Short mmCIF file of C-alpha atoms in Angstrom, two decimals:
data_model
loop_
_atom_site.label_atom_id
_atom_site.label_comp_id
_atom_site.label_asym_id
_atom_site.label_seq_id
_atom_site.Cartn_x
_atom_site.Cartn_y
_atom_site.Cartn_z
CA UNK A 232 248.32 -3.39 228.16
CA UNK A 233 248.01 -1.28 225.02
CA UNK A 234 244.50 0.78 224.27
CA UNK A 235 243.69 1.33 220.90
CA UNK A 236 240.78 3.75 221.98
CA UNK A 237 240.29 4.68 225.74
CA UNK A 238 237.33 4.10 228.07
CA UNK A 239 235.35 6.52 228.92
CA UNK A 240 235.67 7.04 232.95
CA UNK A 241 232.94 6.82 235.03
CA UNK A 242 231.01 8.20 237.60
CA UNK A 243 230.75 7.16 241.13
CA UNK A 244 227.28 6.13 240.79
CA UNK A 245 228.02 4.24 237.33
CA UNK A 246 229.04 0.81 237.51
CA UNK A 247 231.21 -1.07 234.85
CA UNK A 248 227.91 -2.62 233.11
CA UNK A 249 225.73 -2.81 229.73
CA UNK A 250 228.76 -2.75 227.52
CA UNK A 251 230.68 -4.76 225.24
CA UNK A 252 234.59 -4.54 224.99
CA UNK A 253 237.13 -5.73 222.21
CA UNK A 254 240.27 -7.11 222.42
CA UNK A 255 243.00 -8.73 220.58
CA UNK A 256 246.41 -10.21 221.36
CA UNK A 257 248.46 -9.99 218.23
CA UNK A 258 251.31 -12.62 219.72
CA UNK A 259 249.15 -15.24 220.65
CA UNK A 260 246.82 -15.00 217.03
CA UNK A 261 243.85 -14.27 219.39
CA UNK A 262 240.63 -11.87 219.40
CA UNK A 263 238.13 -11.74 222.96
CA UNK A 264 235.02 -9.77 223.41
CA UNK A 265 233.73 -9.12 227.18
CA UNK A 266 230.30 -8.06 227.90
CA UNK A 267 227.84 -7.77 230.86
CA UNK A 268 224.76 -6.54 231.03
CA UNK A 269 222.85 -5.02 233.79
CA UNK A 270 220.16 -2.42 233.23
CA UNK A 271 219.45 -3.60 229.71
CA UNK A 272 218.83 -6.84 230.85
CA UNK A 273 215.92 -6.15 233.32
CA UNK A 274 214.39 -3.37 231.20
CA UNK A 275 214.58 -6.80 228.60
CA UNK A 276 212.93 -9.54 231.22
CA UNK A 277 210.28 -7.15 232.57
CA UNK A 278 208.60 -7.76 229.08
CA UNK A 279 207.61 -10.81 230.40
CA UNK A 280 207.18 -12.51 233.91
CA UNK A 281 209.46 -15.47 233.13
CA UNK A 282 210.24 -17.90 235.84
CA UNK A 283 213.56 -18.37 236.94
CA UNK A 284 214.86 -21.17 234.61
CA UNK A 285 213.90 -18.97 231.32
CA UNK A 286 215.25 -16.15 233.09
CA UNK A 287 218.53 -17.66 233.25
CA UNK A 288 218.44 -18.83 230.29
CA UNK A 289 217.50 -15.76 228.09
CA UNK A 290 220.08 -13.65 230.07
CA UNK A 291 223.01 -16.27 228.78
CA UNK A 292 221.18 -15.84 225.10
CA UNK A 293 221.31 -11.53 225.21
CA UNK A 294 225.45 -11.90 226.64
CA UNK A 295 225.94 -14.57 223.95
CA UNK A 296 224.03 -12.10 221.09
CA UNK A 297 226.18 -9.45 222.31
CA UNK A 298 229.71 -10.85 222.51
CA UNK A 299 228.77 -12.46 218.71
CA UNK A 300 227.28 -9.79 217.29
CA UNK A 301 229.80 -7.45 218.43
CA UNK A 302 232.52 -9.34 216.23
CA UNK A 303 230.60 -8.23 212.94
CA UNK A 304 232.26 -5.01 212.14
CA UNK A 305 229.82 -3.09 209.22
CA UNK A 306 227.60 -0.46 210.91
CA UNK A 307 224.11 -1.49 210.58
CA UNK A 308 224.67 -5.29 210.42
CA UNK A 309 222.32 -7.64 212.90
CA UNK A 310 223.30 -10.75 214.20
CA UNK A 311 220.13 -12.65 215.41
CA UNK A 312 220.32 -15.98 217.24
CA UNK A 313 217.07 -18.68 217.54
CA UNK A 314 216.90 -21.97 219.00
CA UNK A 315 213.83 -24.07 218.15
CA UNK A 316 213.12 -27.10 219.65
CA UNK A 317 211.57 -30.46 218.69
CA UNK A 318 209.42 -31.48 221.21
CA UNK A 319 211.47 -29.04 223.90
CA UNK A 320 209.87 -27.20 227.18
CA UNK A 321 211.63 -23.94 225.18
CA UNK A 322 209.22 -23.84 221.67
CA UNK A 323 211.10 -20.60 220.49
CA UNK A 324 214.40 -18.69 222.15
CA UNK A 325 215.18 -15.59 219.57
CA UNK A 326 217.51 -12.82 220.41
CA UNK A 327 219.19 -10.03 218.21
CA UNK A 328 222.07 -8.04 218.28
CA UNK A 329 222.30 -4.71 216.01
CA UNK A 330 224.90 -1.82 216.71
CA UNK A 331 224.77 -2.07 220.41
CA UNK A 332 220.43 -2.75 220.73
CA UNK A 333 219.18 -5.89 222.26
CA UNK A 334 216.10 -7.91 222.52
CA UNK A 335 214.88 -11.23 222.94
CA UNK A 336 212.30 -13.36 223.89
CA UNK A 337 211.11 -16.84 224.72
CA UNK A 338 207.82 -18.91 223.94
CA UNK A 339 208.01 -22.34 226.76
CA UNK A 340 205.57 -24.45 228.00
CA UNK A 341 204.41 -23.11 231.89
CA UNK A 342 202.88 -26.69 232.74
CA UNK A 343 205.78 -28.63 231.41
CA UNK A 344 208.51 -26.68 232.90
CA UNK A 345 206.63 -26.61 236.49
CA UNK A 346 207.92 -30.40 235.73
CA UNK A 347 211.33 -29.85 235.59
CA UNK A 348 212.17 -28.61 239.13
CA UNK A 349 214.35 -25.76 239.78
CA UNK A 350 217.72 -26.64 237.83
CA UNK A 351 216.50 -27.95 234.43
CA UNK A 352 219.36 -29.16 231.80
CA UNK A 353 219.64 -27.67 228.50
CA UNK A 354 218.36 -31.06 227.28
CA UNK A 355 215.44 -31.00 229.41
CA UNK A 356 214.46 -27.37 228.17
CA UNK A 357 215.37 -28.32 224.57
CA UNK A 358 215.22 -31.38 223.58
CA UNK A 359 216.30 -32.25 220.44
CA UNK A 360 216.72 -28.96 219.72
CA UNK A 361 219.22 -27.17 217.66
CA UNK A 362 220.87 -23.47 217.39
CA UNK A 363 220.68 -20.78 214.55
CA UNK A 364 223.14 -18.07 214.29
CA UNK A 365 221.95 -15.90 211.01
CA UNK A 366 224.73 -12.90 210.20
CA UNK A 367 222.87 -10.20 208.26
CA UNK A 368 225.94 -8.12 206.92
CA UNK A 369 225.80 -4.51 205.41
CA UNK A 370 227.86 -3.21 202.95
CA UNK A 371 227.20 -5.62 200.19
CA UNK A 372 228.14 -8.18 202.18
CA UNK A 373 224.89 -10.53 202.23
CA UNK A 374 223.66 -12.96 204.21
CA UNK A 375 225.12 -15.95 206.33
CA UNK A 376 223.65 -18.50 208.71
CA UNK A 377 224.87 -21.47 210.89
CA UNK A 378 222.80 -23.84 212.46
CA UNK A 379 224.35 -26.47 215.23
CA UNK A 380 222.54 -29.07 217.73
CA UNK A 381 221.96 -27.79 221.07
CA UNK A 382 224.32 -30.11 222.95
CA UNK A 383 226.27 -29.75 225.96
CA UNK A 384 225.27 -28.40 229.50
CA UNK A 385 224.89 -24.43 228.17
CA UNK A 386 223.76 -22.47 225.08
CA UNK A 387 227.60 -21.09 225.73
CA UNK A 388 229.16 -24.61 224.63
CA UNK A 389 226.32 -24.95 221.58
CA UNK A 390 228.42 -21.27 220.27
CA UNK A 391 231.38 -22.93 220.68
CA UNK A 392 230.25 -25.80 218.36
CA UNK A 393 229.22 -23.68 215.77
CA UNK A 394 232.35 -21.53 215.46
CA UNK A 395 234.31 -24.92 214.97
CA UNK A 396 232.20 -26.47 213.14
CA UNK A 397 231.23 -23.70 210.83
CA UNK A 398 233.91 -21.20 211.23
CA UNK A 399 236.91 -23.73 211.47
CA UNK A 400 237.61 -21.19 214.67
CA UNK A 401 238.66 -22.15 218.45
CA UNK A 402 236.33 -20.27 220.29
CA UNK A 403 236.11 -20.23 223.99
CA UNK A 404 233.06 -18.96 226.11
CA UNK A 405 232.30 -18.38 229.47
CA UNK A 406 229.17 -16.82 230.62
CA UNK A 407 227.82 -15.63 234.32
CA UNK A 408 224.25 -15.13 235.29
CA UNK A 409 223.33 -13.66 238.88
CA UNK A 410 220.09 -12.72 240.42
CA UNK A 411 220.13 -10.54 243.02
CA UNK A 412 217.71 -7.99 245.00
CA UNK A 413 217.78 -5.32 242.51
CA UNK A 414 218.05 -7.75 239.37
CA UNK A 415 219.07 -9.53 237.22
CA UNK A 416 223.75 -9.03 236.53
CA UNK A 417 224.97 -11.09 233.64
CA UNK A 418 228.54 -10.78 232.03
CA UNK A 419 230.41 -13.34 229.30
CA UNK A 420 234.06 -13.58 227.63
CA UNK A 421 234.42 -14.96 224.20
CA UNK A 422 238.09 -15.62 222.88
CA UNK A 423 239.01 -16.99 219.85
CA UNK A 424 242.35 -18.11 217.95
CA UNK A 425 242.54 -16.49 214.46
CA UNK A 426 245.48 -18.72 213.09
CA UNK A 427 246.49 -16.28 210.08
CA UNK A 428 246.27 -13.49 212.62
CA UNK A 429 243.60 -12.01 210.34
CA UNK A 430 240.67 -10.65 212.36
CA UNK A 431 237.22 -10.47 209.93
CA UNK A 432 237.72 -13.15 207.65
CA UNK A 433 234.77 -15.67 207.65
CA UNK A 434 235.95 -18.94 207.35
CA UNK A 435 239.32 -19.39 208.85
CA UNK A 436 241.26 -23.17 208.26
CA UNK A 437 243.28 -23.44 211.84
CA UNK A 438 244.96 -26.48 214.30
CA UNK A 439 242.52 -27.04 216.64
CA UNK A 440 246.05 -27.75 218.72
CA UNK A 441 247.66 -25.11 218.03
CA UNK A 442 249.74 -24.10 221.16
CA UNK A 443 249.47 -20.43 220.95
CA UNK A 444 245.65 -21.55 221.53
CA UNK A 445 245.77 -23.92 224.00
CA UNK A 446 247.80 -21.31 226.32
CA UNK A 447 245.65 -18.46 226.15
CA UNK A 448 242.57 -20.80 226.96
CA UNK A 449 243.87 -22.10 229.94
CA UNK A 450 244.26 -18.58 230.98
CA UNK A 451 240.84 -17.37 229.65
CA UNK A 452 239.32 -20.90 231.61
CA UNK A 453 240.73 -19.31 234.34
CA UNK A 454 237.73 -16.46 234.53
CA UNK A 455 235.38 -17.23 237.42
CA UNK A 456 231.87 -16.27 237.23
CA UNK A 457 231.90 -13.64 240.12
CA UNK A 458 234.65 -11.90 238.37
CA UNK A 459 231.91 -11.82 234.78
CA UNK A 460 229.55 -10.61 236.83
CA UNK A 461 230.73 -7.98 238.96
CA UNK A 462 229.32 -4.51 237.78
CA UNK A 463 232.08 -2.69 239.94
CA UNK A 464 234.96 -4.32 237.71
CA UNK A 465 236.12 -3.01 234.49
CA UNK A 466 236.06 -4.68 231.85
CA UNK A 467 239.56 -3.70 231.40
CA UNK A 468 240.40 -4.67 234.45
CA UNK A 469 238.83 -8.31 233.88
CA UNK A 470 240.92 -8.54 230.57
CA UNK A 471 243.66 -7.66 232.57
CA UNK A 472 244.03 -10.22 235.05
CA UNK A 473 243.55 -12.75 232.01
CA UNK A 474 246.49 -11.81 230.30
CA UNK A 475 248.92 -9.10 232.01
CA UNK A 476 251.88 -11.58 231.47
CA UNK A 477 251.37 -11.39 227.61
CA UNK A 478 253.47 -8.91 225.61
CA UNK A 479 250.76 -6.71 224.50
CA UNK A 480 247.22 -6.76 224.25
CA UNK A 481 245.03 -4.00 222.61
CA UNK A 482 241.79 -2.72 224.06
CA UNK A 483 238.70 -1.49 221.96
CA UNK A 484 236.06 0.25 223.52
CA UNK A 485 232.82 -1.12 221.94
CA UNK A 486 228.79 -0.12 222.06
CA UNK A 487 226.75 0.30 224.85
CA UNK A 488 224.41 -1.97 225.35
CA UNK A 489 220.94 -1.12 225.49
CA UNK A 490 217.23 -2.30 225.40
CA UNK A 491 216.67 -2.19 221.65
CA UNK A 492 212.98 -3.32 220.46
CA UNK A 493 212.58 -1.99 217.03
CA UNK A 494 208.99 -1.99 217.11
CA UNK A 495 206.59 0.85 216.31
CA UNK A 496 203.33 1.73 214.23
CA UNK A 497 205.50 3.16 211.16
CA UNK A 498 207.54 -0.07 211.44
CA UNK A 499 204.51 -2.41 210.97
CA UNK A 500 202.67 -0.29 208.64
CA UNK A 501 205.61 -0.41 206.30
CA UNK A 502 205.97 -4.33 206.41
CA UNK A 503 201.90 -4.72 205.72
CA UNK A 504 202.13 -2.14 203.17
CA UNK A 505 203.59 -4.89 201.02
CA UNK A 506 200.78 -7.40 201.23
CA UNK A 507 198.27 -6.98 198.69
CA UNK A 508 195.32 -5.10 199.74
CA UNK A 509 193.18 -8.51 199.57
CA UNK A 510 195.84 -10.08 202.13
CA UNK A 511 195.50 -6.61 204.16
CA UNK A 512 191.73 -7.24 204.44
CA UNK A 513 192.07 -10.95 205.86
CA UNK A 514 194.48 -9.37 208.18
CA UNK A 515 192.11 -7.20 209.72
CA UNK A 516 189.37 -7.94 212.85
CA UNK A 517 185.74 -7.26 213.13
CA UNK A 518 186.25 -3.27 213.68
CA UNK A 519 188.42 -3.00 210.48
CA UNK A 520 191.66 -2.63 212.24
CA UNK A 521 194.85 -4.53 211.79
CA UNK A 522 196.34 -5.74 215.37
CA UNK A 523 200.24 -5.95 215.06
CA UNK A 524 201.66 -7.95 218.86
CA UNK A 525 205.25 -7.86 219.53
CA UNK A 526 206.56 -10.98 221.04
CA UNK A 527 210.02 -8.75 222.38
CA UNK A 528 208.06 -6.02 224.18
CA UNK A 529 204.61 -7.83 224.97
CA UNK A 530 202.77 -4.32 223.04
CA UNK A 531 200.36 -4.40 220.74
CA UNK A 532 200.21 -2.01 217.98
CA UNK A 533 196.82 -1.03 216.38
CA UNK A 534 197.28 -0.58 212.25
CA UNK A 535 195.11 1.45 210.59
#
């Protein structure tokens, strides 16, 4: 296995966690990203008090945000993800993804997912619901958004859709949640074929069966979710026992990943600041101020 850029060792009290990893395998036309999360994800989830099922479910959304938002290369880019629902227990899922940062959050029904019982479907959370992924680009580069149904058993299978149906790109993805005593462990591998072997272009025309493809996802099926979440296994190391037998494949140390709520006084004032000052006034509450909540970090911000 060939490193483009090496790893940074680590500690004995570090574990192989809240990162995101590149990788590419120039023989086989393919490009992965692996990811898990640890620490970022519970400083994330104690926002809220979510019950188990949205739990789960926003921990596959911030591994999915990361793995896809770490394919968009131009510094300062965002890639946010939402799925709304039509008549769903989930009203709202939104996560983001911007140069390593993460947040998310969901808005659900308590009554109606007491329901449910313990293991609901993505159908039962959803509904007829469908899946957003909006690519804000630096660099000139503009603006981009997909939108999909939410079908299948996991948001991981709805990402899949939309990178075939709106990419034209095989993409396979596997994602791992675990809940343990000291929180919440999630990892996820994303691996696509890139027919023209050109990494970054947006719409790519492929062979679904291509069988360059169809070998390197029956290795990349092989992944088992222990192995995704195990925080004392390098990424490397996962990548590694995909795809040792292949001829070369190229390691790229990506961001941390880290709690990343953008919200702050400045950051509010600055969006209300472009209201007129008639809209300003409607905004505010009986002692003149102007009270700014943020759905990712559950603060509230008081606005002069």
């Amino acid at each position: 296995m060939t490193q483009s850029s090496s790893l940074v060792s680590r500690s004995s009290e570090e574990t192989y966690a809240d990162q995101v990893m590149g990788f590419t395998i120039a023989s086989r036309n393919v490009r992965g990203r692996v990811a898990r999360l640890d620490k970022s994800i519970d400083a994330i989830l104690a926002a809220h008090d979510y019950p188990p099922a949205i739990t789960h479910c926003l921990a596959e959304a911030l591994v999915l945000s990361a793995l896809i938002g770490s394919l968009v290369k131009e510094e300062g880019s965002q890639m946010t993800m939402q799925a709304q629902t039509q008549g769903g227990v989930i009203r709202l899922l939104a996560c983001d993804y911007k140069g390593g940062e993460l947040r998310g959050y969901v808005d659900f029904d308590a009554d109606r997912l007491n329901e449910l019982g313990a293991n609901p479907s993505l159908r039962a959370l959803f509904g007829e619901g469908y899946l957003a992924l909006t690519f804000d680009r630096t660099g000139g580069k503009g603006r981009y958004q997909g939108i999909v149904p939410l079908e299948g058993e996991t948001l991981g299978e709805a990402c899949e859709s939309y990178f075939v149906q709106s990419e034209q790109v095989p993409t396979l993805i596997r994602v791992a949640v675990q809940k343990g005593p000291n929180g919440c462990i999630a990892g996820g591998l994303l691996v696509q074929h890139l027919a023209d072997g050109e990494e970054g272009r947006e719409r790519l025309h492929v062979r679904l069966d291509h069988p360059e493809w169809d070998h390197v996802a029956i290795l990349a099926s092989s992944i088992r979710h222990d192995e995704l979440a195990d925080a004392d296994l390098s990424l490397e190391a996962l990548v590694w026992r995909l795809f040792h037998e292949e001829d070369q494949v190229r390691i790229q140390s990506g961001a941390k990943l880290v709690r990343g709520c953008r919200c702050s006084v400045d950051h509010y004032r600055s969006i209300i600041s472009r209201f007129a000052p008639a809209e300003q006034d409607e905004m505010r509450d009986d002692d003149g101020k102007i009270m700014v909540d943020c759905a990712f970090c559950s603060k509230t911000f008081e606005i002069l």
